[in-house]
Coordinates of C-alpha atoms and ligand atoms in Angstrom, one line a residue:
M160 CA -7.0 42.3 33.8
G161 CA -5.3 44.3 31.0
A162 CA -7.0 42.0 28.5
R163 CA -10.3 42.5 30.2
C164 CA -10.3 46.3 29.8
P165 CA -12.4 47.2 26.8
A166 CA -10.4 49.2 24.3
V167 CA -12.6 52.3 24.6
A168 CA -12.5 52.3 28.4
C169 CA -8.8 51.9 28.3
G170 CA -7.9 55.5 27.4
A171 CA -5.0 55.4 29.7
L172 CA -3.1 52.2 29.5
A173 CA -1.2 53.0 32.6
L174 CA -4.4 53.0 34.6
C175 CA -5.2 49.4 33.5
L176 CA -1.7 48.3 34.4
A177 CA -2.0 49.9 37.8
L178 CA -5.2 48.0 38.4
A179 CA -3.7 44.8 37.3
A180 CA -0.8 45.2 39.6
S181 CA -3.0 45.5 42.6
T182 CA -5.0 42.3 42.0
N183 CA -3.1 39.6 43.7
P184 CA -4.6 36.2 43.1
G185 CA -6.0 34.3 46.1
F186 CA -5.4 31.1 44.2
V187 CA -2.8 30.1 41.5
V188 CA -2.9 27.2 39.2
R189 CA 0.5 26.3 37.7
I190 CA 0.7 23.8 34.8
T191 CA 4.3 22.7 34.5
Q192 CA 6.2 21.4 31.5
A193 CA 5.1 17.9 32.4
G194 CA 1.5 19.0 32.5
L195 CA 1.8 20.8 29.2
D196 CA 3.4 17.7 27.6
Y197 CA 0.5 15.7 28.9
A198 CA -2.0 18.2 27.4
H199 CA 0.0 18.2 24.2
Q200 CA -0.2 14.4 24.0
Q201 CA -4.0 14.5 24.6
G202 CA -4.4 17.2 22.0
I203 CA -2.5 15.2 19.4
A204 CA -4.7 12.2 20.1
V205 CA -7.8 14.3 19.5
L206 CA -6.3 15.9 16.4
E207 CA -5.3 12.6 14.9
K208 CA -8.8 11.3 15.2
E209 CA -10.2 14.5 13.6
L210 CA -7.7 14.4 10.8
A211 CA -8.4 10.7 10.1
Q212 CA -12.0 11.8 9.4
L213 CA -11.0 14.6 7.1
K214 CA -13.2 14.9 4.1
L215 CA -11.7 16.3 0.9
Q216 CA -14.0 18.3 -1.3
D217 CA -13.8 17.6 -5.0
I218 CA -10.4 18.1 -6.3
S219 CA -9.7 19.3 -9.8
G220 CA -6.8 20.7 -11.7
D221 CA -4.9 20.8 -14.9
F222 CA -1.7 19.2 -16.0
R223 CA 0.2 19.2 -19.4
I224 CA 1.1 16.2 -21.3
R225 CA 3.6 16.4 -24.1
H226 CA 2.1 16.0 -27.5
V227 CA -1.4 16.0 -26.0
G228 CA -1.7 19.4 -24.4
K229 CA -3.5 20.5 -21.3
V230 CA -5.6 17.9 -19.5
H231 CA -8.2 18.9 -17.0
Y232 CA -9.2 16.4 -14.3
E233 CA -11.8 16.3 -11.7
L234 CA -11.9 13.9 -8.8
S235 CA -15.3 14.0 -7.1
S236 CA -17.3 11.6 -5.0
R237 CA -19.3 10.7 -8.1
D238 CA -16.2 9.3 -9.7
H239 CA -16.1 5.6 -10.2
G240 CA -13.1 3.9 -8.7
S241 CA -11.1 4.6 -5.6
F242 CA -7.7 5.5 -4.6
D243 CA -5.3 5.0 -1.7
L244 CA -3.9 8.1 -0.1
K245 CA -0.8 7.9 2.0
V246 CA 0.4 11.0 3.8
E247 CA 3.8 11.0 5.4
N248 CA 5.2 13.3 8.1
V249 CA 2.7 16.0 8.8
Y250 CA 4.3 18.9 10.7
I251 CA 1.8 21.2 12.3
K252 CA 2.9 24.3 14.1
I253 CA 0.0 25.8 16.1
S254 CA 0.1 28.9 18.3
L255 CA -2.7 29.2 20.8
K256 CA -3.8 32.5 22.4
L257 CA -5.1 32.2 25.9
G258 CA -7.1 34.9 27.6
S259 CA -9.9 35.6 29.9
D260 CA -13.3 37.0 29.2
A261 CA -15.4 39.5 31.2
S262 CA -16.9 36.8 33.4
G263 CA -13.4 35.6 34.3
K264 CA -13.6 32.4 32.2
P265 CA -10.6 31.3 30.2
T266 CA -10.6 31.7 26.5
I267 CA -8.5 30.0 23.8
D268 CA -8.1 30.6 20.1
T269 CA -5.6 29.6 17.4
S270 CA -3.4 32.6 16.7
D271 CA -1.2 31.0 14.1
C272 CA -1.0 27.7 12.3
S273 CA 1.2 26.3 9.6
T274 CA 1.5 22.8 8.2
R275 CA 4.0 21.0 6.1
I276 CA 3.5 17.6 4.7
S277 CA 6.7 16.0 3.4
Q278 CA 5.0 13.6 1.0
V279 CA 1.7 12.6 -0.4
R280 CA 1.3 9.4 -2.4
V281 CA -1.8 8.6 -4.4
R282 CA -2.5 5.3 -6.1
F283 CA -5.7 5.0 -8.1
S284 CA -7.7 1.9 -8.9
G285 CA -10.9 1.3 -10.9
K286 CA -11.7 2.0 -14.6
F287 CA -9.5 5.0 -15.2
G288 CA -7.0 4.2 -12.4
W289 CA -4.2 3.5 -15.0
L290 CA -4.7 6.9 -16.5
Y291 CA -4.7 8.8 -13.3
N292 CA -1.6 6.9 -12.1
L293 CA 0.3 8.2 -15.1
F294 CA -0.1 11.7 -13.7
H295 CA 0.1 10.9 -10.0
S296 CA 2.9 13.4 -9.2
A297 CA 0.9 16.4 -10.5
I298 CA -2.2 15.1 -8.6
E299 CA -0.1 14.5 -5.5
S300 CA 1.1 18.1 -5.4
T301 CA -2.5 19.4 -5.6
F302 CA -3.5 17.0 -2.9
R303 CA -0.7 18.2 -0.7
K304 CA -1.7 21.8 -1.0
V305 CA -5.3 21.0 -0.3
L306 CA -4.4 18.8 2.6
E307 CA -2.0 21.4 4.1
S308 CA -4.8 24.1 4.1
K309 CA -7.3 21.5 5.4
V310 CA -5.2 20.6 8.4
C311 CA -5.0 24.1 9.7
E312 CA -8.7 24.5 9.1
T313 CA -9.4 21.4 11.1
V314 CA -7.1 22.5 13.9
A315 CA -8.8 25.9 14.2
N316 CA -12.2 24.2 14.2
S317 CA -11.1 21.7 16.8
V318 CA -9.8 24.5 19.0
R319 CA -13.0 26.5 18.6
S320 CA -15.5 23.7 19.0
D321 CA -13.7 21.3 21.3
L322 CA -11.0 22.9 23.3
Q323 CA -12.7 26.3 24.0
P324 CA -16.0 24.7 25.3
Y325 CA -13.9 22.2 27.3
L326 CA -11.9 25.0 29.0
R327 CA -15.1 26.8 29.8
T328 CA -16.2 23.8 32.0
L329 CA -13.7 25.3 34.5
P330 CA -16.1 26.3 37.3
V331 CA -15.4 30.0 37.9
T332 CA -18.0 30.1 40.5
A333 CA -18.4 26.9 42.5
R334 CA -21.3 26.6 44.9
I335 CA -20.2 24.6 47.9
D336 CA -23.3 24.3 50.0
A337 CA -26.5 26.2 50.9
M338 CA -24.4 29.0 52.4
A339 CA -21.2 29.7 50.4
G340 CA -19.5 29.6 47.0
I341 CA -16.0 30.0 45.7
D342 CA -15.1 32.6 43.0
Y343 CA -12.4 31.0 40.8
S344 CA -12.6 33.6 38.0
L345 CA -9.4 34.5 36.3
V346 CA -7.9 37.9 37.5
A347 CA -5.6 38.0 34.5
P348 CA -5.1 36.1 31.2
P349 CA -2.9 33.0 31.8
A350 CA 0.8 33.8 31.8
A351 CA 3.3 31.6 30.0
T352 CA 6.9 31.4 31.3
A353 CA 9.7 29.2 29.9
Q354 CA 8.8 26.5 32.4
S355 CA 5.1 26.7 33.0
L356 CA 1.7 28.2 32.4
D357 CA 0.4 30.2 35.4
V358 CA -3.3 30.9 35.9
D359 CA -4.1 33.5 38.5
L360 CA -7.6 33.1 40.0
K361 CA -9.5 35.3 42.4
G362 CA -9.7 32.4 44.9
E363 CA -12.3 33.9 47.2
F364 CA -15.2 32.4 49.2
F365 CA -18.4 34.3 49.4
S366 CA -21.6 34.1 51.3
L367 CA -24.5 33.3 48.9
A368 CA -27.0 35.4 50.9
H369 CA -25.0 38.6 51.2
R370 CA -21.7 38.8 49.3
S371 CA -19.4 41.4 50.7
A372 CA -15.8 42.3 50.1
A373 CA -13.3 40.7 52.5
P374 CA -11.8 43.2 54.9
F375 CA -8.3 42.1 54.0
P376 CA -6.4 41.9 50.7
P377 CA -4.7 38.9 49.2
L378 CA -0.9 38.9 49.7
P379 CA 1.5 38.2 46.8
L380 CA 1.9 34.4 46.3
A381 CA 5.2 33.1 45.0
L382 CA 5.1 29.5 44.1
P383 CA 8.4 27.5 44.5
P384 CA 10.0 26.4 41.2
D385 CA 9.0 22.7 41.8
H386 CA 8.2 20.9 38.7
D387 CA 8.0 17.2 39.3
R388 CA 4.1 17.2 39.2
M389 CA 2.0 18.2 36.2
V390 CA 0.0 20.7 38.1
Y391 CA 0.4 22.8 41.3
F392 CA -2.3 24.7 43.2
G393 CA -1.3 27.5 45.5
A394 CA -4.1 28.3 47.9
S395 CA -3.2 31.5 49.8
S396 CA -4.2 32.2 53.5
Y397 CA -6.5 34.8 51.9
F398 CA -8.4 32.0 50.3
F399 CA -9.0 30.2 53.6
N400 CA -9.6 33.4 55.5
T401 CA -12.4 34.4 53.1
A402 CA -13.9 31.0 53.8
S403 CA -13.9 31.8 57.5
F404 CA -15.3 35.3 56.7
A405 CA -18.0 34.0 54.4
Y406 CA -19.3 31.3 56.8
H407 CA -19.2 33.7 59.7
A408 CA -21.2 36.3 57.7
A409 CA -23.6 33.5 56.7
G410 CA -24.2 32.8 60.4
A411 CA -22.9 29.3 60.1
L412 CA -20.4 29.5 62.9
V413 CA -22.9 28.9 65.6
F414 CA -23.3 25.5 67.2
E415 CA -25.6 24.2 69.9
I416 CA -24.8 21.3 72.2
T417 CA -27.7 19.5 74.0
D418 CA -27.8 16.5 76.3
A419 CA -29.1 14.4 73.4
M420 CA -25.8 14.9 71.6
I421 CA -23.6 13.4 74.3
P422 CA -22.2 10.1 73.0
K423 CA -23.5 6.9 74.6
G424 CA -20.2 5.9 76.2
V425 CA -19.8 9.2 78.1
D426 CA -21.0 8.9 81.7
F427 CA -22.6 12.2 82.4
H428 CA -25.5 14.4 81.3
L429 CA -25.6 18.0 80.3
N430 CA -27.7 19.1 83.3
T431 CA -27.4 21.3 86.4
S432 CA -26.8 18.3 88.7
T433 CA -23.6 17.5 86.7
F434 CA -22.5 21.1 86.6
S435 CA -23.2 21.7 90.2
A436 CA -19.9 19.9 90.9
F437 CA -18.2 22.9 89.4
V438 CA -20.8 25.6 90.0
P439 CA -22.3 24.6 93.3
Q440 CA -25.0 27.3 93.4
L441 CA -26.7 25.7 90.3
E442 CA -28.1 23.0 92.5
K443 CA -30.2 25.5 94.5
M444 CA -31.0 28.0 91.7
Y445 CA -31.9 25.6 89.0
P446 CA -32.3 22.1 90.6
D447 CA -32.2 19.1 88.2
M448 CA -32.7 20.8 84.9
L449 CA -31.3 20.0 81.5
M450 CA -28.8 22.5 80.1
K451 CA -27.8 23.7 76.7
L452 CA -24.5 25.2 75.4
R453 CA -24.5 27.7 72.6
L454 CA -21.1 28.1 70.9
S455 CA -20.5 31.0 68.6
A456 CA -17.5 32.8 67.1
P457 CA -17.8 36.6 67.8
S458 CA -15.5 37.2 64.9
A459 CA -14.4 35.2 61.9
P460 CA -11.5 33.0 63.1
F461 CA -8.3 34.1 61.5
L462 CA -6.0 31.5 60.0
N463 CA -2.3 31.4 59.5
I464 CA -0.3 29.3 57.1
G465 CA 3.4 28.8 57.6
P466 CA 6.0 26.2 56.9
G467 CA 4.8 24.5 60.2
G468 CA 1.3 24.0 58.8
L469 CA -2.1 25.6 59.0
L470 CA -3.0 27.1 62.4
L471 CA -6.1 28.7 63.7
R472 CA -6.6 30.4 67.1
P473 CA -10.4 30.7 67.2
V474 CA -12.1 32.6 69.9
V475 CA -15.3 30.9 70.9
D476 CA -18.0 32.2 73.1
V477 CA -19.8 29.4 75.1
Q478 CA -23.1 30.5 76.6
A479 CA -24.6 28.0 79.1
Y480 CA -28.3 27.9 79.7
A481 CA -30.6 26.0 82.0
I482 CA -33.7 24.7 80.2
L483 CA -36.7 25.7 82.5
P484 CA -39.7 23.4 82.9
N485 CA -41.7 25.7 80.5
S486 CA -38.8 25.2 77.9
S487 CA -37.6 28.8 78.1
L488 CA -33.9 29.3 78.6
A489 CA -32.3 30.9 81.6
P490 CA -28.8 32.2 80.9
L491 CA -26.2 30.8 83.4
F492 CA -22.7 32.0 82.4
L493 CA -20.7 33.0 79.3
L494 CA -17.2 31.4 78.8
G495 CA -14.5 32.6 76.4
L496 CA -12.7 29.6 74.9
T497 CA -9.4 30.0 73.0
G498 CA -7.1 27.3 71.8
N499 CA -4.7 26.3 69.1
V500 CA -6.3 24.4 66.3
S501 CA -4.2 22.8 63.6
A502 CA -5.5 21.3 60.3
V503 CA -4.4 18.3 58.3
I504 CA -5.1 18.8 54.6
D505 CA -5.6 16.3 51.9
V506 CA -7.1 16.0 48.4
K507 CA -10.0 13.6 47.7
S508 CA -11.8 13.3 44.3
G509 CA -10.7 16.8 43.2
H510 CA -11.7 18.3 46.6
V511 CA -9.5 19.8 49.2
V512 CA -10.5 18.1 52.5
G513 CA -9.3 18.8 56.0
S514 CA -9.6 17.7 59.6
L515 CA -8.9 19.7 62.6
K516 CA -6.9 18.9 65.7
V517 CA -7.5 20.9 68.9
G518 CA -4.7 21.5 71.3
R519 CA -5.1 22.6 74.9
M520 CA -7.9 25.1 75.4
K521 CA -8.0 28.1 77.7
L522 CA -11.2 29.1 79.4
S523 CA -12.1 32.5 80.8
L524 CA -15.3 33.7 82.5
K525 CA -16.8 36.5 80.5
Q526 CA -20.0 36.9 82.4
S527 CA -22.0 35.1 85.1
D528 CA -25.7 35.2 86.0
V529 CA -25.1 32.7 88.9
G530 CA -22.3 34.4 90.8
T531 CA -18.6 33.5 90.9
F532 CA -17.1 30.0 90.5
Q533 CA -13.7 28.5 89.6
V534 CA -13.7 28.5 85.8
R535 CA -10.6 26.3 85.6
T536 CA -12.5 23.3 87.1
L537 CA -14.7 23.3 83.9
Q538 CA -11.6 22.7 81.7
S539 CA -11.8 18.9 81.4
I540 CA -15.6 18.8 80.8
M541 CA -15.3 21.5 78.1
N542 CA -12.5 19.5 76.5
I543 CA -14.8 16.5 76.3
F544 CA -17.5 18.6 74.7
A545 CA -15.1 20.0 72.2
S546 CA -13.3 16.7 71.3
S547 CA -16.3 14.3 71.3
I548 CA -19.1 16.5 70.1
L549 CA -18.0 19.6 68.3
L550 CA -14.9 18.4 66.5
P551 CA -16.4 15.2 64.9
R552 CA -19.2 17.2 63.5
L553 CA -16.9 19.9 62.2
N554 CA -14.6 17.3 60.7
A555 CA -17.4 15.5 59.0
R556 CA -18.2 18.8 57.2
L557 CA -14.6 19.5 56.4
D558 CA -14.3 16.0 55.0
Q559 CA -16.7 16.9 52.2
G560 CA -14.2 19.7 51.4
F561 CA -14.5 22.2 48.6
P562 CA -13.8 21.7 44.9
L563 CA -10.5 22.6 43.2
P564 CA -10.8 24.6 40.0
L565 CA -10.7 21.7 37.5
P566 CA -12.3 21.4 34.1
D567 CA -14.5 18.3 33.5
R568 CA -13.2 14.8 33.4
I569 CA -9.9 15.4 35.2
Q570 CA -8.6 13.1 37.9
L571 CA -5.7 13.9 40.1
S572 CA -3.1 11.4 41.5
K573 CA 0.2 11.5 43.3
I574 CA -1.1 14.3 45.6
L575 CA 1.5 16.3 47.4
V576 CA 0.7 18.7 50.2
Q577 CA 3.2 21.4 51.4
F578 CA 2.9 24.4 53.6
H579 CA 4.7 27.6 52.8
Q580 CA 4.7 31.1 54.2
N581 CA 1.1 32.3 53.5
F582 CA 0.0 29.6 51.3
L583 CA -0.8 25.9 50.9
L584 CA 0.8 24.2 47.9
L585 CA -0.9 21.2 46.4
G586 CA 0.8 19.2 43.6
A587 CA -0.7 16.5 41.5
D588 CA -0.5 14.5 38.3
V589 CA -3.4 14.8 36.0
H590 CA -5.3 12.1 34.2
Y591 CA -7.9 13.1 31.5
Q592 CA -10.8 10.7 31.0
P593 CA -12.1 11.0 27.5
R594 CA -15.9 11.2 27.2
G595 CA -17.6 7.9 27.3
W596 CA -15.3 6.3 29.9
R597 CA -16.6 5.1 33.2
Ligands
NAG1356 C1 -28.6 14.7 85.4 O1 -27.4 13.9 85.3 C2 -27.3 12.9 86.3 C3 -26.0 12.2 86.2 O2 -25.2 12.8 85.2 C4 -28.5 12.0 86.3 O3 -28.4 11.1 87.3 C5 -29.8 12.8 86.3 O4 -30.9 11.9 86.1 C6 -29.8 13.9 85.3 N1 -31.0 14.6 85.4 C7 -31.7 15.1 84.4 C8 -32.9 16.0 84.6 O5 -31.4 14.7 83.2
NAG1357 C1 -41.1 30.3 82.1 O1 -40.9 30.2 83.5 C2 -40.1 31.3 84.1 C3 -39.9 31.0 85.5 O2 -40.8 30.1 86.0 C4 -40.8 32.6 83.8 O3 -40.0 33.7 84.4 C5 -41.0 32.9 82.3 O4 -41.7 34.0 82.1 C6 -41.7 31.7 81.7 N1 -41.7 31.8 80.3 C7 -42.8 31.6 79.5 C8 -42.6 31.8 78.1 O5 -43.9 31.2 80.0
NAG1358 C1 -1.0 28.5 71.2 O1 0.2 28.7 70.5 C2 0.9 29.8 70.9 C3 2.1 30.0 69.9 O2 2.5 28.8 69.5 C4 1.3 29.7 72.3 O3 2.0 30.9 72.7 C5 0.1 29.5 73.2 O4 0.4 29.3 74.5 C6 -0.8 28.4 72.7 N1 -2.0 28.3 73.4 C7 -2.5 27.3 74.1 C8 -3.8 27.4 74.7 O5 -1.9 26.2 74.1

């Protein structure tokens, strides 16, 4: 955040720091030494390619020959003949400056570069080759100076025109579906420690139709010092709870169950004849009519993450209706449904996917338009609706998952999933696929 404050607006530095301190990330990406080594390897491979294509401008210089005096030479692309150039031991020291811009995208630039080439050997051939070869050491020293400056120029160019655009493929806002998106913008410039590079992201879901601030703040997120994977993702409970909040705000947490949805193998229908076994008065009041259940969450389900896993205790309202012959709905009763739901989390093709498991559910009668009845007798039939209709549909959606913040052409392997107090930790190794691969 400090880096994002424009210099003029930043009259009081202390104010900026205070702001920065209050912005806990909802999502942290940690690149470990193993990940940095891998990035380094990939970077060297790209640089080697660029340096191999290095074009030297015309080189000219003077050297003195005893008894002859000063000799001026010019090597240009018009020159007839050719030469072999051998460069040994190129040491390049590059310092990169990472930051974030106003849109929360990462930025990168070269802040320092120095090169040392231990030896340059030139051997000329062609008409005047013999002549040049006499003075190769003077020419070599000019070559070395030119090359040394060229290398840093190439590095700086490559950082600006390859690395910077590549980093900006990081999706800082990822649209997930018609209803919601994720804000993965950087809340602070990346922070380097002795062991890793940490990137703090907002990590917040939002409703596309009406984005509003989540009514709860992100808690501090302290990743464990694990380092056997190249990258770790810390997804806080804040991150998941904003998902719940956004989908609830978008009106997505409403689900209707009709008779047509009952699986073939299940031997009953969603109608008043079936339900009169539990609510006898239905048979007289609404004889032989189809029914409909409308499930909705009165508030966004709150989710907890702890060492034991990811747990939800959603409160679901189940409104039952009889469908009258003229298709209008007659309200029958309203049930409150609570239960413990746990989630299994995995990573598939750069997406976090989940599947829910529902434990025993508890029913309560919130309202009845058909008089009293024993709610507990509905327990088993409601369990069937939840486990064979609602859950498979929810899990099919969760199986599409949501994208992790990854720049283009990155594949993850050796996925690790761990639950910690208040956050989910995902670890992975990274494989970068250069452009043109399939
Ligand atoms: C209601 O369900 C029962 C059995 O579950 C079935 O025999 C009956 O035909 C159904 N009635 C309607 C209107 O679907
Ligand atoms: C449908 O039928 C019910 C009862 O027969 C009646 O009260 C209701 O007004 C009707 N609705 C419409 C839209 O005709
Ligand atoms: C859900 O879990 C909590 C705590 O683990 C427990 O007290 C409660 O009885 C459980 N609820 C149901 C419906 O199993």
